[in-house]
XYZ file of C-alpha atoms in Angstrom:
435
model
C 219.508 -54.979 -82.914
C 220.922 -56.495 -79.689
C 220.356 -60.086 -78.511
C 217.502 -59.133 -76.142
C 215.551 -57.401 -78.924
C 216.158 -60.400 -81.178
C 214.824 -62.810 -78.539
C 211.804 -60.563 -77.943
C 210.992 -60.397 -81.662
C 211.292 -64.200 -81.955
C 208.881 -64.637 -79.043
C 206.253 -62.581 -80.883
C 206.795 -64.290 -84.251
C 203.993 -66.566 -85.453
C 205.386 -70.012 -86.228
C 202.317 -71.140 -88.176
C 199.641 -69.586 -90.395
C 195.972 -69.192 -89.473
C 193.411 -70.050 -92.155
C 189.663 -69.870 -92.598
C 187.280 -70.731 -95.433
C 184.933 -68.527 -97.423
C 181.319 -69.225 -96.589
C 179.550 -66.810 -98.940
C 179.958 -63.592 -100.929
C 177.132 -61.025 -100.837
C 177.549 -57.793 -102.770
C 180.634 -56.010 -101.395
C 181.054 -58.370 -98.467
C 182.863 -61.686 -98.064
C 181.919 -63.959 -95.152
C 184.286 -66.651 -93.939
C 184.405 -69.252 -91.191
C 187.594 -68.290 -89.388
C 190.436 -67.462 -89.099
C 190.927 -66.022 -85.631
C 191.347 -62.303 -86.420
C 190.618 -58.826 -85.051
C 188.945 -55.726 -86.522
C 191.085 -53.847 -89.046
C 193.491 -56.719 -89.732
C 194.479 -57.579 -93.314
C 193.828 -61.072 -94.689
C 194.808 -62.790 -97.938
C 192.159 -64.682 -99.896
C 193.679 -67.496 -101.978
C 192.017 -67.789 -105.394
C 191.753 -70.731 -107.774
C 194.480 -69.098 -109.900
C 196.887 -69.240 -106.949
C 196.764 -65.474 -106.581
C 196.201 -63.617 -103.318
C 193.552 -60.923 -102.874
C 193.994 -58.495 -99.987
C 190.948 -57.932 -97.786
C 190.271 -56.254 -94.457
C 188.242 -57.424 -91.486
C 185.330 -54.978 -91.179
C 182.975 -56.881 -88.857
C 181.758 -60.102 -87.306
C 178.426 -61.911 -87.413
C 178.387 -64.475 -84.587
C 181.356 -66.704 -85.506
C 181.487 -65.507 -89.100
C 184.245 -63.069 -90.140
C 183.073 -60.256 -92.450
C 185.732 -59.086 -94.921
C 185.894 -56.417 -97.594
C 188.402 -56.726 -100.465
C 190.828 -54.015 -101.578
C 190.526 -55.084 -105.220
C 188.039 -56.806 -107.523
C 187.285 -60.390 -106.509
C 187.737 -62.912 -109.294
C 188.179 -66.694 -109.089
C 186.883 -66.729 -105.508
C 184.372 -69.379 -104.507
C 183.001 -71.306 -101.516
C 185.853 -72.965 -99.668
C 188.572 -70.541 -100.844
C 191.183 -70.157 -98.109
C 191.430 -66.970 -96.053
C 194.869 -66.420 -94.506
C 195.373 -64.143 -91.502
C 198.375 -61.781 -91.497
C 197.895 -60.556 -87.907
C 198.739 -57.042 -89.136
C 196.775 -53.907 -90.074
C 197.470 -52.234 -93.435
C 200.907 -50.624 -93.645
C 202.641 -48.617 -96.394
C 206.290 -47.817 -97.050
C 207.365 -44.189 -96.752
C 210.584 -42.206 -97.025
C 212.278 -39.225 -98.666
C 212.759 -41.204 -101.879
C 208.983 -41.395 -102.305
C 208.844 -37.653 -103.111
C 207.834 -37.102 -106.742
C 206.007 -40.451 -106.937
C 202.360 -41.190 -107.709
C 201.118 -44.162 -105.655
C 197.839 -46.011 -105.050
C 196.029 -46.416 -101.737
C 198.324 -49.339 -100.809
C 201.443 -47.247 -101.409
C 202.417 -48.982 -104.675
C 203.684 -46.819 -107.594
C 201.132 -46.386 -110.380
C 203.797 -46.251 -113.103
C 204.594 -49.977 -112.599
C 208.070 -49.231 -111.238
C 209.507 -50.733 -108.054
C 209.425 -48.851 -104.769
C 212.772 -47.176 -103.948
C 215.034 -48.810 -101.358
C 215.376 -47.424 -97.850
C 211.680 -46.835 -97.119
C 210.091 -47.450 -93.703
C 206.820 -49.338 -93.146
C 204.152 -47.405 -91.184
C 200.556 -48.203 -90.222
C 197.946 -46.208 -92.120
C 195.688 -45.821 -89.080
C 197.138 -43.677 -86.304
C 195.677 -41.819 -83.354
C 195.505 -38.002 -83.411
C 198.174 -36.196 -81.333
C 197.521 -35.518 -77.654
C 195.629 -32.171 -77.491
C 198.055 -30.848 -74.849
C 201.028 -31.627 -77.121
C 199.620 -29.509 -79.957
C 201.334 -26.089 -80.054
C 199.071 -23.124 -80.814
C 198.999 -21.843 -84.394
C 200.883 -18.542 -84.194
C 202.748 -18.328 -87.512
C 201.263 -17.712 -90.990
C 202.183 -19.871 -93.963
C 202.492 -18.248 -97.373
C 200.152 -20.006 -99.811
C 200.924 -17.981 -102.943
C 197.260 -17.152 -103.621
C 196.698 -13.402 -103.026
C 193.125 -13.645 -101.736
C 194.010 -16.335 -99.196
C 197.291 -14.790 -98.005
C 195.732 -11.374 -97.315
C 192.012 -11.788 -96.543
C 191.899 -15.423 -95.329
C 195.396 -15.876 -93.916
C 196.268 -19.510 -93.146
C 198.550 -20.553 -90.279
C 201.054 -23.408 -90.169
C 199.099 -26.429 -88.970
C 195.650 -25.036 -89.788
C 192.988 -27.302 -91.346
C 190.759 -25.680 -93.947
C 187.770 -26.913 -95.951
C 187.357 -25.791 -99.573
C 183.612 -25.946 -100.268
C 182.398 -25.950 -103.867
C 180.107 -27.546 -106.390
C 181.487 -29.392 -109.401
C 183.475 -27.477 -112.002
C 184.104 -24.302 -109.980
C 187.910 -24.599 -109.841
C 188.849 -26.757 -106.827
C 191.580 -28.721 -108.619
C 193.049 -25.567 -110.165
C 193.208 -23.886 -106.734
C 194.892 -26.962 -105.186
C 197.450 -26.942 -108.013
C 198.227 -23.257 -107.345
C 198.676 -23.952 -103.622
C 200.923 -26.957 -104.314
C 203.195 -24.972 -106.662
C 203.333 -21.653 -104.800
C 203.147 -22.604 -101.101
C 206.245 -22.257 -98.910
C 205.609 -25.700 -97.322
C 208.494 -28.189 -97.410
C 206.402 -30.950 -98.982
C 202.935 -31.589 -100.456
C 200.955 -34.791 -99.970
C 198.021 -34.826 -102.380
C 195.195 -37.362 -102.123
C 192.918 -37.717 -105.160
C 189.991 -39.742 -103.816
C 187.137 -40.882 -106.049
C 188.374 -38.880 -109.043
C 187.636 -39.874 -112.638
C 190.584 -41.732 -114.166
C 190.888 -39.045 -116.859
C 191.289 -36.291 -114.257
C 194.268 -37.857 -112.476
C 196.814 -37.344 -115.250
C 195.206 -34.023 -116.152
C 195.699 -32.777 -112.570
C 199.294 -34.039 -112.367
C 200.414 -32.606 -115.723
C 198.216 -29.483 -116.048
C 197.357 -28.247 -112.539
C 200.333 -29.581 -110.570
C 203.024 -29.526 -113.257
C 206.585 -30.813 -113.006
C 207.481 -28.023 -110.561
C 204.714 -29.023 -108.138
C 205.285 -32.784 -108.537
C 208.983 -32.422 -107.672
C 208.027 -31.589 -104.059
C 204.885 -33.716 -103.822
C 203.671 -37.253 -103.178
C 200.364 -38.027 -104.907
C 198.054 -40.771 -103.599
C 195.358 -41.879 -106.052
C 192.176 -43.933 -105.510
C 189.886 -43.500 -108.522
C 186.093 -43.784 -108.487
C 186.092 -47.245 -110.131
C 188.010 -48.817 -107.237
C 186.283 -50.598 -104.326
C 184.997 -48.442 -101.456
C 187.704 -49.698 -99.091
C 190.473 -48.534 -101.442
C 188.965 -45.045 -101.546
C 188.822 -44.907 -97.742
C 192.373 -46.245 -97.438
C 193.580 -43.634 -99.930
C 192.657 -40.936 -97.399
C 194.267 -42.837 -94.529
C 197.440 -43.570 -96.520
C 197.885 -39.912 -97.548
C 197.373 -38.775 -93.945
C 199.872 -41.366 -92.650
C 202.491 -40.214 -95.201
C 201.959 -36.582 -94.121
C 202.313 -37.634 -90.451
C 205.596 -39.412 -91.194
C 207.157 -36.240 -92.614
C 205.604 -34.019 -89.919
C 207.230 -36.204 -87.237
C 210.575 -35.477 -88.890
C 210.151 -31.738 -88.325
C 208.811 -30.703 -91.744
C 205.984 -28.311 -92.535
C 203.713 -30.420 -94.765
C 200.734 -29.467 -96.913
C 198.074 -32.189 -97.119
C 195.504 -31.666 -99.878
C 192.604 -34.082 -100.117
C 190.152 -33.977 -103.024
C 187.635 -34.806 -101.777
C 186.584 -35.676 -98.231
C 182.984 -36.024 -99.492
C 183.952 -39.067 -101.564
C 185.671 -40.582 -98.526
C 182.365 -40.195 -96.657
C 180.474 -41.766 -99.565
C 182.870 -44.729 -99.578
C 182.386 -45.143 -95.819
C 178.625 -45.051 -96.409
C 178.978 -47.978 -98.829
C 180.943 -49.965 -96.252
C 178.570 -49.079 -93.403
C 175.410 -50.001 -95.297
C 176.979 -53.245 -96.566
C 177.855 -54.294 -92.995
C 174.254 -53.714 -91.850
C 174.352 -50.211 -90.328
C 171.086 -48.273 -90.463
C 170.960 -45.215 -92.742
C 170.312 -42.250 -90.446
C 171.121 -38.713 -91.687
C 170.156 -38.427 -95.385
C 171.259 -41.993 -96.029
C 174.575 -41.768 -94.166
C 175.114 -44.382 -91.398
C 176.517 -43.362 -87.970
C 180.029 -44.653 -88.776
C 180.529 -41.838 -91.319
C 180.183 -39.189 -88.610
C 182.521 -41.174 -86.342
C 185.207 -41.631 -89.023
C 185.377 -37.981 -90.191
C 186.657 -36.406 -86.928
C 189.127 -39.265 -86.398
C 190.574 -38.687 -89.869
C 190.556 -34.870 -89.871
C 191.935 -34.505 -86.323
C 195.094 -36.408 -87.273
C 196.406 -33.375 -89.159
C 197.411 -30.040 -87.657
C 200.272 -29.138 -85.337
C 202.395 -31.440 -83.213
C 205.446 -30.815 -81.051
C 207.671 -31.912 -83.974
C 206.218 -30.318 -87.134
C 202.989 -29.216 -88.801
C 200.466 -30.484 -91.347
C 198.539 -27.646 -92.993
C 195.526 -29.426 -94.486
C 193.169 -28.433 -97.295
C 190.108 -30.670 -97.676
C 187.775 -30.108 -100.605
C 184.105 -30.708 -99.883
C 181.616 -31.253 -102.712
C 178.324 -29.493 -102.051
C 175.402 -30.857 -104.087
C 173.545 -28.013 -105.739
C 175.913 -25.618 -103.905
C 174.058 -26.466 -100.655
C 176.427 -25.662 -97.779
C 174.060 -27.299 -95.258
C 174.574 -30.795 -96.676
C 175.288 -33.226 -93.738
C 178.913 -33.872 -94.767
C 179.598 -30.188 -95.452
C 178.036 -29.186 -92.142
C 179.953 -31.817 -90.148
C 183.265 -31.021 -91.849
C 182.846 -27.276 -91.334
C 182.335 -27.888 -87.611
C 185.553 -29.920 -87.313
C 187.938 -27.742 -89.327
C 189.634 -24.407 -88.499
C 188.163 -22.455 -91.376
C 186.264 -22.758 -94.641
C 186.777 -21.276 -98.098
C 183.713 -21.107 -100.353
C 184.146 -21.243 -104.121
C 181.139 -19.457 -105.625
C 179.657 -20.527 -108.963
C 178.341 -16.989 -109.606
C 181.857 -15.556 -109.325
C 183.198 -18.239 -111.669
C 180.476 -17.353 -114.181
C 181.631 -13.709 -114.017
C 185.164 -14.836 -114.882
C 186.680 -14.298 -111.424
C 189.291 -16.986 -110.734
C 189.993 -18.234 -108.163
C 186.253 -17.933 -107.469
C 186.709 -17.429 -103.712
C 183.723 -15.781 -102.041
C 185.585 -13.756 -99.409
C 182.398 -12.738 -97.537
C 181.248 -16.348 -97.040
C 184.722 -17.644 -96.160
C 186.601 -17.470 -92.880
C 189.976 -18.402 -91.406
C 189.438 -18.961 -87.685
C 193.079 -18.479 -86.717
C 193.685 -15.326 -88.791
C 193.347 -12.886 -85.817
C 196.161 -14.596 -83.906
C 198.662 -14.894 -86.805
C 198.379 -11.419 -88.388
C 199.321 -7.916 -87.228
C 196.781 -5.195 -86.387
C 197.690 -3.336 -89.584
C 197.089 -6.438 -91.730
C 193.741 -7.078 -90.033
C 192.709 -3.448 -90.529
C 193.498 -3.591 -94.265
C 191.676 -6.908 -94.691
C 188.592 -5.758 -92.748
C 188.405 -2.493 -94.677
C 188.533 -4.248 -98.047
C 185.906 -6.751 -96.843
C 183.661 -3.859 -95.739
C 183.773 -2.236 -99.199
C 183.135 -5.592 -100.863
C 180.183 -6.206 -98.528
C 178.708 -2.744 -99.160
C 178.851 -3.303 -102.915
C 177.275 -6.803 -102.677
C 174.428 -5.563 -100.457
C 173.528 -2.913 -103.038
C 174.440 -4.984 -106.109
C 170.949 -5.168 -107.624
C 170.267 -1.449 -107.092
C 173.588 -0.565 -108.702
C 173.030 -2.880 -111.674
C 169.571 -1.496 -112.546
C 170.698 2.118 -111.989
C 168.401 2.697 -108.992
C 171.203 3.740 -106.643
C 171.836 7.517 -106.550
C 175.378 8.678 -105.928
C 175.709 10.666 -102.712
C 173.089 8.580 -100.831
C 175.749 6.731 -98.840
C 179.476 7.689 -98.774
C 180.487 4.084 -97.927
C 178.616 2.720 -100.969
C 179.983 5.509 -103.187
C 183.518 4.582 -102.162
C 182.729 0.851 -102.635
C 181.486 1.500 -106.195
C 184.621 3.517 -107.002
C 186.961 0.841 -105.611
C 185.065 -2.227 -106.874
C 186.874 -2.655 -110.246
C 190.247 -2.415 -108.470
C 189.139 -4.912 -105.788
C 187.969 -7.448 -108.394
C 191.214 -6.976 -110.317
C 193.140 -7.706 -107.100
C 191.059 -10.823 -106.311
C 191.752 -12.312 -109.751
C 194.948 -14.309 -110.159
C 196.280 -16.220 -113.166
C 197.103 -19.911 -112.783
C 200.821 -19.306 -113.389
C 200.932 -16.013 -111.449
C 202.925 -16.123 -108.229
C 202.629 -13.353 -105.627
C 204.243 -13.099 -102.195
C 202.168 -12.209 -99.152
C 204.169 -9.018 -98.578
C 203.563 -7.866 -102.171
C 199.838 -8.661 -101.921
C 199.520 -6.641 -98.699
C 201.219 -3.649 -100.284
C 198.805 -3.961 -103.255
C 195.822 -3.738 -100.859
C 197.321 -0.709 -99.114
C 197.902 0.971 -102.467
C 194.369 0.070 -103.607
C 192.706 1.538 -100.506
C 194.889 4.586 -99.903
C 196.510 5.202 -103.295
C 199.957 4.957 -101.760
């Protein structure tokens, strides 16, 4: 740092602290008289035990500052001091963070110290300039046969994984994390049960997956703001590595729980519930968060967002909004899971919007032909099952019935099974043409 930079930094340094006093606490919200702050800034609330609780400015009511804490509020009462930091939330990131499991504030969950040499970055960033986003023209190998061949994903594509509870979302994310050719995985577990966190890390992700991953955790018992910040922190970490030229996988489970946390914040700050109980801020936050991933002129973030669909209803407001923002959607079907098909990807209901521009004509022809046979079988499924279909009525259906066991066998993949895209394509060609 030269002398001019040093003088400039001293000019912008606060020489005194700004304080306010807590006026009242109502539900999730803390109201204070002062200090002089702006939206999104972090404040410290001084407790009677001489501890500091982090809180964020989420609104104003006349001259009253409305805050929401990052943690549980204990030993806070009327008159407790509120100290302004003049800074938004930042986390420390760097190569040495790889392999770590951190909370929404970027602190390790195993009670160890953060490694040295990390850089502080703001968790809230603006999406890249649309004209500085290169087109998605190159496929990324995921290591899941069905996705690589029939729903090919490109580097920098953003995909939604839509499913009800217990259909295999976490297992699929673990397979992608272990088998994908991406340089690094950033995995955000938002609103998960505490039991599921270690289970995902040890069972689904495994030591192999963790060695090239950073896991951000905000469990369901934590305040709404921590769950929201978990999503922002994971995205900021992925952006940091993308801006250093890496191809990053961001996996967020789930964006629905981020929306639910934002609903809690919105309703607590006085927003009206509009669409099925969700306030307007939810539908403003989602595109801002999801548009931050994708391609940039430096690197790519290939994003997988899981979306919980209540009662397997794909027209839920959050599911519908998310599907409209993203570049494709994969549907995990409960009926397929009940038949023992894992991963339970419903190929006919799923789509990758960039697949036509990242695959060859031959690959598209193979994928479309297999889809056509699968569709023919599904359309006549009930007739076939009750024995009402007569062979010879339709050559396409006859061929679909003959190929169906082989197709289902191809679509199934063991958790530990790894298959390259080239191998999977040759399997389809062999399946269709017996080559």
